[in-house]
Structures are given as structure tokens and as C-alpha cells.
Amino acid sequence: MGVKTVYEDCDILVVGGGMGGTGAAYEARYWGRDLKIVIAEKANIDRSGAVAQGLYAINCYMGTQWGENNPEDHVRYARNDLMGLVREDLAFDMARHVDSAVHKFEEWGLPFMKNAETGQYLREGKWQIMIHGESFKPIVANAARNSADKIYNRIMVTHLLMDESKGNRVGGAVGFNVRTGDYHVFRAKAVIVSAGGASHIFKPRSVGEGMGRTWYAPWSSGSAYALSIQAGAKMTQMENRIVLARFKDGYGPVGAYFLHLKTYTQNGYGDEYESTWYEHTKALVGEYIDHQPTPTCLRNHAFIQEVNAGRGPIHMVTREAFQDPRLEEVGWENFLGMTVSQAVVWASQDIDPKYINPELTTSEPYVMGSHATCSGAWCSGPEDLSPDEYYWGYNRMMTVDGLFGAGDAIGGTAHAFSSGSFTEGRLAAKAAVKYIRDLRNENMNISDQQINDFKQTIYQPLDNYTVGRNEIVGGTVSPSYLLPIQGLQRLEKVMDEYVGGTSVNYMTNDKLLERGIQLLDIMEEDFEHLGAEDLHQLLRAWELKHRLLTSQSVAQHTLFREETRWPGYYYRGDHMKLDDENWHCLTLSRRHPESGEWEMEKAPVYHLVD
Ligand SMILES: Cc1cc2nc3c(=O)[nH]c(=O)nc-3n(C[C@H](O)[C@H](O)[C@H](O)COP(=O)(O)OP(=O)(O)OC[C@H]3O[C@@H](n4cnc5c(N)ncnc54)[C@H](O)[C@@H]3O)c2cc1C
């Protein structure tokens, strides 16, 4: 195969230069002045990841210096929203450091909205502060660029390398340049995975002409999970997918509307509906329905039930707030700063929210560890906070030595958002530097065989296409290969129908999950025959393989947890109630790297904050 191989040896490799990755590069330089720090990024760090288009609010800021919130308050908030289950050590650790990250953003030039008299950041809600955030990503990318020795843009990282001199230690990563096709081998003493969450594993509401219009970034392909799973890292809470109530068709955010504009929802007949479902929800989850604020999943639950009862669509009442010209401006600006497409959808559908209350809908499920849910890798917490079971030497290190994570990659730390993910990157990098110092000059062994085997595997879809392309029986249908788009649609369909997507109203059970897992396993065999006609399709092929592994993990976890912990995110029809007696715990999985067998276990959830 005539592919050029490019080697890069470094101390710390950051995989994915989004919020977590840029934070990691920045902090790694601070503690590791003499270390070689490299970023490998699938897109271009200036405009990559979930923050690519910008944000209107930083969703996680304590404001401790202003006496607003303390880290403990944030732990209570996240725990409540996640029906009792978060990693409180990780959540506290992130919360105690997040303000300093936000202050850095301001120092680097990010414009914040402020109270003209006190200088305080303007709050959208208890945790959110408002920014003019179109330039957010280039600003943090600049900090990373000033810190890293080298940034490789356009590299799709496909696998992690393992150190063969020692079992269970990472040795770097491999991937390919999506423009030149070069094979890239990064040998590294520590790897920080911050490659984002997963969209497009469940069938989106928008298909056909609207395909690609999803809430979560369509390019978030679950790489953070797949890379870690392939290496044998333990995962946690992968069943804890998120479903968002958002403006219909454009997935425009509702936070600023609820919190700042004080808009509210009503059913298709103009009635308040959440209270209608109070007793019903109480019967499922007990006193959790009385918690304040009402957990997000339970608000979704009322929404879904109301629509099922035939009283949809659900509307956001904007007509009152938009009479105030200042609020009207904020409402539009909110989209122009981060979801321009929602403004375009309204314009194209003749919706002026000043006169028409726009529709909301519930999204397809996504998997991520930094937004409002907890999916991700099981990692060590900080030494001063974590109980024994949560601590094995280095903060944010996974169960594979030398492998760290940040942002969506890490499980248990819900409600970190952009600022918390950046902070987690900093925490992971600080620990990774310590890990490298502790290694001293210990040798690593990454054989040519390992490197060559991955090379063969990575480019196989190009060969499959080249060999099979003359056998096309009609259009794009081939007896010898499957195109990535065909594979993606098959994956989304199985996840949707068997693992609790929109077309089944988020419902599943043990029988459906068992069958779904079988179908995913068959798909894994079929995906050995993916065909890629060019480098872009090769990228799509590997994104799809990462999505499949992520999906298998989600399905296994969903089967393992025999309760409905988060009604409104998904339902186990065979265990419709929340079951604190048996399931007030975290779920863990490990996929054996060679056999592909999944092992599931429970881990205790420690409440460190009262
Ligand atoms: C729609 C939406 C709205 C949001 N709104 C807000 C908000 O208003 N306020 C707020 O504070 N937070 C918000 N967030 C949350 C915030 O964007 C995320 O918490 C944060 O970006 C997560 O950081 P991360 O580093 O884990 O992932 P990302 O920032 O997404 O970065 C992942 C990076 O990895 C790269 N990558 C992926 N796969 C590979 C691979 N195989 N090889 C190499 N590189 C790879 C990607 O290109 C990307 O650069 C929002 C998120 C979404 C999706």
C-alpha cells in the first residue's frame, strides 16, 4: 500500500482539540515546561467540536468570588438533576476550579455581558453567565496553539497504541490525515482523550432532506468512547443518554428563553400540563418528583406523556416576553450567537415569536459526559477527595495506565459544559504531567507489528471499495461492500427501534435489548466490509465504527440497569419504576479488547456532599 507514514514521538498526546483538549494543552505546558505536547484533531481546532459555532452562555460558573455559589452547591444541583447518581468527587473537583478557567477566557479576550455598576457577569440562570460567544472557540484554540509544540489538524485518530512492555498501558495513538491520506503514528507516554460525545447513534428526528440537522454536533462520532473501549478502559453510566426538549426542527436552545426571558410551555390547547402528570410521575419515581429544581428528565417525561395523550404540540409561550423589545433582541441574539439555523427555520416557516408561539419537540437521544448526563470513561478522582474505590493514583486517569480523559470522554461529571470541560482538560493534564515525571526514563515498547497491523486495518475500507466497485448491481448497492451512509442508517434504525429512540417513544425492555445487541453484533461483522471510495468516506467509515462501539456500550448498559432511573430519557418497560434499593449505584462495563466480551458490574455511589 503506497501510504506515507509520519511518526511523531511526544510526551503528551491530546486527542481532540475541543474544549477539553485545548484546556489540556494549556495546562500541560504550565506544569510541563520541558515536555513535548502534541494535539491530533480531526477538524481544525479553530472551529472544531461542539463549540465550533460559538455559544451565548457559559453554563457552568460558580461565581464564588461574588458570593453566588460554592462547589458544594453545584454538586447538589448536578446530583439532583441526575436522580441521585453522579461522581461527586469529580463534580466537586471540577466546580472548585471552573471559575479560574472562566476568568482566563476573559483575560484572553472573550467578551462577557456585565452589570455596568458592579462589574459582575450577567447571569442567565443560577449557573449560566452570558457572553458574546461567537469567538469562543478560536480564543481557546489560540491558548492551545501557544502551548502545544505541534498541532496536527485533519487527523482522524482511529485507535490507541498499547505499550507491549507492560500490560494495560497506553503508548500513543494512530490515525490518518483526512486530506493527504498519510498514516500518522503518535508514540506518547500519556494520552488525553477529549474527542467529544456521540450524535447519530439513534435515528434523528430529521431524516432525508434534513439529515445532519441534529442537536448535538453531527461530527461528534463517539470517538472518545470507542478509543477508550477498544483499549480496554472501563466505562460508566453509558445508559444515561440525554434527550433534549428544544425548538422544533432547528434544535434551538431553550435555556435563555426559560431562564432569562421567563417564557414557559403549554400544550396545543393553551393549557399548563406539567402538573397533570404529577401523581403519575410520583408513582414511578417517588419523592424525586418533589425535588427543586425538577430534574430535567422528569420535565421531559411530562412533555412526552402529554403529547402521547393527544394534546400536542407543546409550545413555548414567547408572545408575552417578545413584546419587550430588549427581550425580543435577546431572544434572537441567542440563536445568532450559537444556532443560526433555528432563526433560519423560523424565518422559512413564517414564525415570528412575537406573534406565534413556536413549537418544541424532544430530540433523539445522544451520549455525552459533559452536558447534562454522565456517560463516559470510569476514571480516578483527585487524591484529596476520592474514596478508595474512586482513586488509583492520577486524577482523570482511566483504568488503562497513562490514559486520561476530559469533557465528554469522562463519565460521572454531568453539567460541566464548555467551561467545565476545559477545566477537566486542565486537571487531566496536570495529572498526566505528574504521571510522566513518575515514569522517569522507563522504556516503552510499541512494535512495528502493532503499527503495521493498525495501518492494514485502517485503510481496509479503501481496498474493499477498489476491489468490489465493479460488482455494483444497481446505483450504490454492492454485494461485496457496504457504504458508510448505508451502515449509519442501519445502526440508527436498530438503536432507535430496540434501544429506546424516538419512534418507540424512548421505550425498550430486556427482550428488545437482547435482540438489539444481537443485531449490533451482526453489524460489527458486516462493518468489516465497509467500502470507502475516497478519504472522506474513509473518515465516515471510521466514524461509523466508533459509533457502533459506542452504541454497543449503550445497549449493554441499558440492559444491565434493571430499572427506569430517568423517565423522559428512556424507559425500561419491564422495570418501569425507579429502584433505589437495588440500583442506587453506578454501572460499569469493560469490553475485553481481544474477545469482545462485555463484563458488567455495579459501583457504589458515594455522597460526599450532604
Ligand atoms: C448543541 C450544544 C449546545 C451547547 N450549549 C452550551 C452552552 O450554551 N454553554 C456551555 O457552556 N456549554 C454548552 N454545550 C456544551 C459544550 O459544548 C461541551 O460540554 C464541550 O464542548 C465538551 O467538550 P469536549 O472537549 O468533550 O468536546 P468538544 O468540544 O466537542 O471537542 C471534541 C473534539 O474532538 C475532535 N474529535 C472527535 N473525534 C476525533 C477523532 N477521532 N480524532 C481526532 N479528533 C477528534 C472534534 O473535532 C472536536 O474538536 C453545548 C453543547 C452542544 C452539543
XYZ file of C-alpha atoms and ligand atoms in Angstrom:
663
model
C 0.000 0.000 0.000
C 1.573 3.288 -1.058
C 0.732 5.268 2.022
C 3.286 7.530 3.645
C 3.799 7.007 7.387
C 4.508 10.029 9.580
C 5.936 9.392 13.048
C 5.695 11.789 15.955
C 7.157 10.970 19.367
C 5.978 13.083 22.260
C 5.321 13.116 25.978
C 1.642 14.056 25.987
C -0.707 13.452 23.092
C -4.067 15.222 23.230
C -6.662 13.504 21.024
C -9.308 16.046 20.026
C -8.751 19.792 20.343
C -12.208 20.841 21.536
C -12.912 22.376 24.933
C -11.293 19.576 26.942
C -8.351 19.263 24.571
C -7.486 22.945 24.462
C -7.665 23.110 28.268
C -5.381 20.077 28.447
C -2.763 21.558 26.117
C -2.767 24.842 28.015
C -2.281 23.243 31.423
C 0.191 20.608 30.249
C 2.529 23.398 29.201
C 2.162 25.154 32.555
C 3.290 22.105 34.548
C 5.469 20.530 31.878
C 7.646 23.319 30.507
C 10.191 20.798 29.180
C 7.670 18.269 27.841
C 6.660 17.751 24.241
C 2.931 18.300 23.862
C 1.082 17.413 20.666
C -2.575 17.720 19.638
C -4.172 15.466 16.999
C -7.504 16.872 15.818
C -9.986 15.555 13.284
C -11.037 19.009 12.030
C -9.220 22.272 12.718
C -9.013 23.393 16.327
C -10.048 26.948 15.418
C -13.588 25.794 14.690
C -13.909 22.241 15.936
C -16.120 20.437 18.424
C -19.456 21.315 19.950
C -18.448 24.951 20.483
C -17.417 25.454 16.843
C -20.191 27.907 16.034
C -19.935 29.745 19.334
C -22.037 29.896 22.480
C -24.248 32.519 24.020
C -23.775 31.390 27.603
C -21.134 29.668 29.679
C -23.274 27.197 31.535
C -21.019 26.416 34.460
C -19.695 29.259 36.573
C -19.861 29.271 40.359
C -19.242 32.995 40.959
C -17.698 32.146 44.310
C -15.826 35.467 44.447
C -19.177 37.244 44.261
C -20.696 35.040 46.951
C -23.035 33.449 44.414
C -22.422 29.670 44.619
C -19.958 27.249 46.145
C -18.735 23.981 44.610
C -20.902 22.000 47.051
C -23.976 23.748 45.668
C -23.087 22.594 42.182
C -22.650 19.001 43.311
C -26.118 19.108 44.884
C -27.553 20.596 41.717
C -25.994 18.005 39.376
C -26.866 15.132 41.708
C -30.456 16.252 41.889
C -30.766 16.606 38.128
C -29.326 13.134 37.565
C -31.732 11.450 40.018
C -29.046 10.989 42.655
C -26.262 9.495 40.570
C -23.089 11.459 39.834
C -19.425 11.087 40.748
C -19.409 13.703 43.475
C -15.629 13.731 43.803
C -15.197 14.611 40.121
C -18.056 17.083 40.171
C -16.668 18.910 43.215
C -13.170 18.915 41.784
C -14.365 20.470 38.534
C -16.566 23.008 40.328
C -13.806 24.216 42.647
C -11.584 25.046 39.658
C -14.039 26.178 36.998
C -14.168 29.868 37.926
C -10.466 30.300 37.294
C -10.885 28.841 33.796
C -13.676 31.321 33.071
C -11.512 34.199 34.276
C -8.844 33.028 31.835
C -11.354 33.187 28.968
C -11.988 36.828 29.819
C -8.271 37.563 30.060
C -7.855 36.037 26.579
C -10.431 38.371 25.070
C -13.824 36.641 25.275
C -16.488 39.367 25.648
C -18.736 38.869 28.689
C -22.004 40.643 29.391
C -21.656 42.502 32.660
C -23.549 44.551 35.155
C -22.322 48.057 34.372
C -22.319 49.088 38.029
C -20.880 46.094 39.873
C -18.827 44.520 37.082
C -20.460 41.186 37.847
C -21.057 38.775 34.980
C -24.663 38.918 33.844
C -26.477 35.765 34.830
C -28.862 33.882 32.562
C -29.665 31.479 35.384
C -28.154 30.301 38.644
C -25.185 28.668 36.890
C -25.076 30.336 33.471
C -23.374 33.599 32.521
C -23.961 35.403 29.257
C -21.244 36.011 26.688
C -20.869 37.340 23.164
C -19.514 33.955 22.308
C -19.117 33.647 18.560
C -15.339 33.814 19.022
C -15.179 31.405 21.987
C -13.562 28.510 20.138
C -10.863 30.471 18.280
C -9.941 32.107 21.596
C -9.332 28.841 23.465
C -7.684 27.387 20.346
C -5.233 30.245 20.444
C -4.294 29.400 24.030
C -3.714 25.794 22.960
C -1.673 26.884 19.960
C 0.581 28.979 22.204
C 1.068 25.956 24.462
C 1.446 22.889 22.245
C 4.639 22.024 20.405
C 2.699 20.834 17.419
C -0.914 20.686 16.322
C -1.930 18.183 13.703
C -5.264 19.241 12.228
C -7.278 16.918 9.946
C -6.154 13.735 11.694
C -8.868 11.171 12.387
C -7.493 9.172 15.299
C -8.801 5.619 14.975
C -7.003 3.539 17.620
C -4.823 3.887 20.684
C -1.426 2.201 20.732
C -0.572 -0.009 23.678
C 2.807 -0.368 25.341
C 3.798 -4.006 24.848
C 6.424 -3.974 27.599
C 3.680 -3.729 30.185
C 0.107 -4.953 30.198
C -2.587 -2.286 30.265
C -0.553 0.804 29.486
C -1.238 3.189 26.642
C 1.584 4.046 24.240
C 0.104 6.632 21.892
C -2.375 6.623 19.023
C -2.691 6.162 15.286
C -4.868 7.708 12.629
C -4.841 9.170 9.157
C -4.869 12.594 7.595
C -8.271 13.076 6.008
C -6.820 15.334 3.280
C -3.486 13.702 2.338
C -4.250 10.130 3.382
C -0.939 9.858 5.289
C -0.781 7.349 8.109
C 0.094 9.046 11.424
C 1.753 7.278 14.328
C 1.984 9.189 17.604
C 4.074 7.475 20.264
C 3.340 9.132 23.597
C 3.953 8.482 27.281
C 0.496 9.765 28.193
C -2.618 10.276 26.106
C -5.502 12.597 26.975
C -8.646 11.636 25.094
C -11.027 14.551 24.609
C -12.699 13.601 21.340
C -16.260 14.581 22.256
C -19.599 12.764 22.644
C -21.870 10.923 20.218
C -24.614 12.098 17.908
C -26.159 9.991 15.155
C -26.217 6.745 17.055
C -30.013 6.939 17.345
C -32.091 7.811 14.298
C -32.541 11.586 14.292
C -35.938 13.240 14.029
C -34.644 14.902 10.872
C -34.056 12.326 8.150
C -33.952 12.550 4.368
C -33.630 16.167 3.322
C -32.974 17.225 6.905
C -30.356 14.619 7.708
C -27.420 16.126 9.538
C -29.667 18.512 11.434
C -29.202 17.254 14.952
C -28.906 18.950 18.307
C -25.511 17.579 19.168
C -22.750 18.291 16.672
C -23.203 15.872 13.749
C -19.448 15.292 13.635
C -19.315 14.030 17.243
C -18.871 10.376 16.441
C -18.290 8.794 19.833
C -14.539 8.562 19.273
C -13.794 9.415 22.901
C -15.723 6.304 23.949
C -14.666 3.969 21.155
C -10.955 4.720 21.513
C -11.130 4.049 25.255
C -13.309 0.950 24.895
C -11.012 -0.573 22.258
C -8.101 -0.116 24.662
C -9.992 -1.968 27.398
C -10.920 1.014 29.591
C -13.905 0.680 31.889
C -16.925 2.816 31.072
C -19.627 4.138 33.365
C -23.291 5.232 33.078
C -23.401 4.673 29.299
C -27.152 4.032 29.612
C -27.556 7.626 30.801
C -28.277 9.070 27.364
C -29.757 12.555 27.034
C -32.942 13.700 25.321
C -33.406 17.437 24.902
C -36.574 19.481 24.713
C -35.685 22.017 22.040
C -37.310 24.279 19.474
C -38.640 22.104 16.708
C -36.603 21.399 13.567
C -33.724 23.759 14.343
C -32.920 22.340 17.811
C -32.516 25.908 19.061
C -31.649 26.048 22.785
C -34.316 26.910 25.328
C -32.167 27.842 28.340
C -32.090 31.587 27.755
C -35.815 31.521 26.978
C -36.794 29.802 30.212
C -34.261 31.457 32.467
C -33.768 34.948 31.116
C -36.884 35.675 29.053
C -39.086 33.815 31.548
C -41.063 32.144 28.797
C -42.994 28.981 29.659
C -44.588 25.985 27.944
C -48.159 24.944 27.319
C -49.883 22.198 25.360
C -51.580 22.535 21.975
C -54.756 23.758 23.680
C -53.033 26.505 25.610
C -53.046 24.671 28.961
C -50.329 24.146 31.523
C -49.648 20.405 31.557
C -46.760 19.520 33.881
C -48.969 19.355 36.979
C -51.313 16.922 35.154
C -48.531 14.303 35.356
C -47.503 14.848 38.968
C -49.215 11.814 40.549
C -48.338 9.582 37.621
C -44.664 10.546 37.857
C -44.667 10.194 41.628
C -45.815 6.610 41.242
C -42.754 5.929 39.071
C -40.002 7.807 40.873
C -41.341 8.630 44.335
C -40.128 11.764 46.074
C -37.696 12.705 43.284
C -40.601 14.500 41.619
C -40.737 16.869 44.593
C -37.105 17.928 44.228
C -36.330 21.503 43.241
C -35.489 22.235 40.528
C -37.466 19.435 38.887
C -34.940 17.037 37.293
C -34.733 17.599 33.523
C -35.725 14.026 32.663
C -38.967 14.379 34.642
C -39.888 17.546 32.785
C -39.249 15.648 29.553
C -41.431 12.871 30.905
C -44.413 15.191 31.332
C -43.808 16.565 27.817
C -43.719 13.085 26.257
C -46.793 11.888 28.178
C -48.783 14.969 27.240
C -48.031 14.514 23.545
C -48.886 10.800 23.794
C -52.184 11.726 25.422
C -53.058 13.582 22.223
C -52.671 17.134 23.450
C -49.622 18.192 21.467
C -47.859 20.048 20.145
C -46.077 21.656 23.066
C -45.474 25.358 22.552
C -43.093 27.821 24.115
C -45.053 30.921 25.038
C -42.921 33.710 23.576
C -45.639 36.143 22.647
C -45.610 37.855 26.030
C -41.849 38.218 26.514
C -41.245 39.337 22.933
C -43.415 42.417 23.417
C -40.467 43.831 25.357
C -38.005 44.981 22.630
C -34.996 44.256 24.856
C -36.082 40.665 25.454
C -37.004 40.262 21.800
C -33.458 41.220 20.901
C -32.006 38.776 23.429
C -34.239 36.015 22.050
C -32.961 36.435 18.506
C -29.367 37.096 19.512
C -29.390 33.873 21.462
C -29.727 31.954 18.205
C -27.498 34.185 16.138
C -24.705 33.541 18.634
C -24.852 29.753 18.513
C -27.703 28.197 16.494
C -28.225 30.352 13.437
C -30.220 27.542 11.822
C -33.093 27.986 14.302
C -33.529 31.599 13.192
C -33.471 30.404 9.578
C -36.084 27.714 10.277
C -38.411 30.262 11.872
C -37.907 32.680 9.007
C -38.609 29.932 6.469
C -41.751 28.774 8.317
C -43.166 32.266 8.877
C -42.753 32.064 12.630
C -42.269 35.404 14.314
C -42.160 34.531 18.027
C -43.584 37.946 18.818
C -46.891 36.797 17.339
C -46.685 32.982 17.175
C -45.670 30.666 20.000
C -43.095 28.281 18.442
C -43.266 24.502 18.813
C -40.898 22.456 20.916
C -40.015 18.811 20.454
C -37.980 16.158 22.257
C -34.816 15.140 20.464
C -33.397 11.754 19.659
C -31.011 10.525 22.383
C -27.325 11.468 22.458
C -24.483 10.223 24.603
C -22.083 12.577 26.319
C -20.408 13.106 29.624
C -20.086 16.859 29.850
C -23.558 18.227 29.152
C -26.454 17.232 31.391
C -25.726 13.479 31.615
C -22.967 11.222 32.874
C -21.811 8.767 30.180
C -18.102 8.165 29.744
C -14.971 6.521 30.982
C -14.526 5.454 34.582
C -11.612 7.426 35.933
C -9.690 8.113 39.088
C -10.635 11.194 41.081
C -8.361 13.602 42.927
C -6.396 12.255 45.898
C -7.760 14.687 48.484
C -11.423 13.898 47.790
C -11.959 10.466 46.348
C -12.847 7.344 48.297
C -10.573 4.326 47.720
C -12.730 2.805 45.008
C -12.562 6.038 43.055
C -8.839 6.660 43.349
C -5.870 4.975 41.674
C -3.063 7.498 41.614
C -3.772 10.124 38.998
C -6.734 12.437 38.636
C -8.845 11.727 35.490
C -6.791 8.657 34.578
C -8.907 5.841 33.200
C -8.433 2.194 34.135
C -5.709 1.986 31.472
C -2.379 3.368 32.725
C -1.354 6.642 31.125
C -4.751 7.141 29.502
C -6.536 10.275 30.696
C -9.762 11.937 29.619
C -11.667 15.206 29.751
C -15.064 16.618 28.854
C -17.490 14.254 27.177
C -14.932 11.462 27.454
C -15.227 11.206 31.228
C -18.234 9.688 32.969
C -19.960 10.852 36.124
C -19.408 14.602 35.706
C -22.658 15.956 34.399
C -23.220 19.697 33.997
C -19.598 20.538 33.251
C -20.442 22.115 29.882
C -17.871 24.203 27.977
C -16.090 25.750 30.939
C -16.159 22.539 32.996
C -14.777 20.520 30.079
C -11.933 22.974 29.628
C -11.311 22.735 33.381
C -11.324 18.953 33.254
C -8.741 19.112 30.474
C -6.564 21.203 32.759
C -6.980 18.755 35.641
C -6.213 15.764 33.436
C -3.117 17.442 32.005
C -1.736 18.356 35.398
C -2.066 14.724 36.475
C -0.632 13.459 33.175
C 2.492 15.561 33.701
C 2.897 14.031 37.158
C 2.388 10.561 35.684
C 5.181 11.187 33.159
C 7.511 12.534 35.834
C 6.854 9.412 37.920
C 7.642 7.181 34.935
C 11.150 8.679 34.833
C 13.005 7.043 31.950
C 11.083 3.815 31.851
C 11.142 2.383 28.337
C 8.080 1.693 26.278
C 7.762 -0.856 23.554
C 5.497 -0.343 20.587
C 6.370 -2.902 17.976
C 6.398 -2.364 14.229
C 3.941 -5.226 14.057
C 1.366 -3.293 16.123
C 1.859 -0.200 13.980
C 1.633 -2.134 10.707
C -1.416 -4.107 11.792
C -3.308 -0.903 12.500
C -2.215 0.501 9.160
C -3.663 -2.520 7.384
C -6.915 -2.247 9.347
C -7.364 1.498 8.872
C -7.127 1.553 5.087
C -9.082 -1.684 4.527
C -12.317 0.137 3.518
C -10.440 1.775 0.601
C -9.277 -1.657 -0.546
C -12.761 -3.114 -0.132
C -14.108 -0.442 -2.429
C -11.342 -0.709 -5.007
C -11.714 -4.469 -5.261
C -15.507 -4.564 -5.198
C -16.569 -1.487 -7.154
C -17.147 -3.280 -10.447
C -19.701 -5.570 -8.839
C -22.304 -2.881 -8.227
C -25.714 -4.341 -9.025
C -27.568 -1.059 -9.195
C -26.763 2.500 -8.143
C -24.729 2.168 -4.966
C -25.776 -1.359 -3.981
C -22.861 -3.758 -3.928
C -22.773 -7.438 -2.970
C -19.272 -7.072 -1.568
C -19.243 -3.861 0.462
C -21.424 -1.516 2.432
C -21.103 2.255 2.139
C -20.735 4.244 5.387
C -24.060 6.045 4.880
C -25.855 2.704 4.487
C -24.189 1.386 7.621
C -25.063 4.551 9.531
C -28.730 4.302 8.643
C -28.809 0.663 9.688
C -27.160 1.467 13.000
C -29.533 4.348 13.709
C -32.537 2.176 12.914
C -31.503 -0.607 15.292
C -30.697 1.813 18.099
C -33.947 3.668 17.509
C -36.209 0.614 17.478
C -34.508 -1.601 20.046
C -32.618 0.680 22.437
C -35.234 3.380 23.024
C -35.259 6.059 20.324
C -37.955 8.480 19.216
C -40.023 6.157 17.040
C -40.790 3.930 20.058
C -41.242 6.862 22.421
C -37.970 6.048 24.175
C -39.313 2.652 25.301
C -37.326 -0.563 25.482
C -37.125 -3.772 27.568
C -34.882 -6.792 28.096
C -36.220 -8.663 25.050
C -35.757 -5.712 22.733
C -32.300 -5.002 24.102
C -31.155 -8.600 23.751
C -32.277 -8.648 20.134
C -30.796 -5.203 19.529
C -27.443 -6.372 20.883
C -27.525 -9.387 18.545
C -28.198 -7.115 15.594
C -25.374 -4.796 16.611
C -23.020 -7.774 16.827
C -24.018 -8.871 13.330
C -23.415 -5.324 12.181
C -19.926 -5.418 13.658
C -19.149 -8.371 11.355
C -20.722 -6.605 8.384
C -18.742 -3.448 9.013
C -15.574 -5.387 8.197
C -16.887 -4.939 4.656
C -17.303 -1.181 4.680
C -16.226 0.346 1.399
C -14.737 3.839 1.106
C -14.396 5.453 -2.298
C -12.168 8.295 -1.091
C -10.557 9.705 2.041
C -13.700 11.473 3.106
C -15.597 8.204 3.025
C -12.733 6.571 4.924
C -13.316 9.186 7.621
C -17.019 8.339 7.562
C -16.214 4.627 7.811
C -14.160 5.115 10.959
C -16.662 7.477 12.491
C -19.257 4.775 11.915
C -17.137 2.092 13.548
C -16.678 4.363 16.561
C -20.416 4.985 16.677
C -21.073 1.257 16.608
C -18.821 0.551 19.586
C -20.417 3.410 21.481
C -23.859 2.002 20.644
C -22.929 -1.480 21.816
C -21.811 0.001 25.094
C -25.061 1.976 25.460
C -27.145 -1.140 24.753
C -25.198 -3.301 27.222
C -25.535 -0.724 29.984
C -29.225 -0.216 29.288
C -29.799 -3.952 29.585
C -27.787 -4.177 32.788
C -29.649 -1.449 34.725
C -32.955 -3.090 35.523
C -34.973 -0.007 36.378
C -36.231 3.198 34.824
C -33.980 5.669 36.582
C -34.542 8.612 34.224
C -38.067 8.554 32.764
C -38.039 11.103 29.948
C -34.601 9.929 28.795
C -35.666 6.289 28.318
C -37.994 3.656 29.759
C -37.413 0.001 30.611
C -40.944 -1.307 30.034
C -40.167 -4.422 32.087
C -38.941 -2.276 35.035
C -40.933 0.923 34.837
C -40.058 2.198 38.307
C -37.011 3.801 39.800
C -35.496 1.248 42.188
C -33.215 2.870 44.749
C -32.907 -0.302 46.772
C -31.099 -2.189 44.020
C -29.896 0.487 41.635
C -28.742 3.473 43.662
C -25.346 2.780 42.150
C -23.194 3.468 39.129
C -22.895 0.912 36.332
C -19.542 -0.124 34.924
C -18.600 -2.084 31.833
C -15.447 -3.384 30.251
C -15.200 -4.847 26.801
C -12.417 -7.367 26.619
C -10.112 -5.995 23.890
C -9.446 -9.395 22.340
C -12.620 -11.430 22.832
C -15.053 -8.521 22.556
C -16.977 -9.895 25.581
C -18.635 -7.322 27.833
C -18.348 -7.560 31.632
C -20.804 -5.536 33.678
C -20.641 -4.575 37.354
C -22.062 -2.124 39.855
C -20.006 0.522 41.642
C -21.108 2.326 44.781
C -22.198 5.924 44.550
C -20.685 7.922 47.414
C -22.444 11.027 48.604
C -19.603 13.245 49.721
C -21.700 16.383 49.998
C -24.681 16.420 52.364
C -25.785 21.894 20.921
C -24.928 22.168 22.105
C -25.111 23.311 22.831
C -24.315 23.582 23.910
N -24.512 24.752 24.568
C -23.690 25.083 25.562
C -23.827 26.336 26.194
O -24.707 27.129 25.865
N -22.955 26.658 27.185
C -21.971 25.803 27.571
O -21.200 26.163 28.471
N -21.833 24.592 27.004
C -22.659 24.211 26.008
N -22.521 22.996 25.408
C -21.569 22.024 25.978
C -20.150 22.128 25.443
O -20.151 22.447 24.107
C -19.464 20.780 25.680
O -19.620 20.463 27.051
C -17.972 20.789 25.371
O -17.733 21.255 24.083
C -17.400 19.381 25.537
O -16.023 19.434 25.362
P -15.220 18.199 24.750
O -13.798 18.614 24.659
O -15.554 16.966 25.460
O -15.835 18.022 23.280
P -15.751 19.003 22.029
O -15.590 20.412 22.459
O -16.885 18.660 21.161
O -14.399 18.585 21.320
C -14.166 17.310 20.771
C -13.047 17.452 19.743
O -12.584 16.172 19.337
C -12.415 16.158 17.931
N -12.523 14.759 17.506
C -13.610 13.974 17.509
N -13.296 12.737 17.088
C -11.968 12.747 16.835
C -11.069 11.749 16.376
N -11.449 10.510 16.138
N -9.772 12.112 16.194
C -9.357 13.376 16.445
N -10.176 14.355 16.890
C -11.473 14.028 17.092
C -13.537 17.050 17.435
O -13.297 17.503 16.129
C -13.507 18.159 18.479
O -12.577 19.164 18.161
C -23.310 22.675 24.312
C -23.130 21.504 23.589
C -23.931 21.247 22.496
C -23.713 19.994 21.731
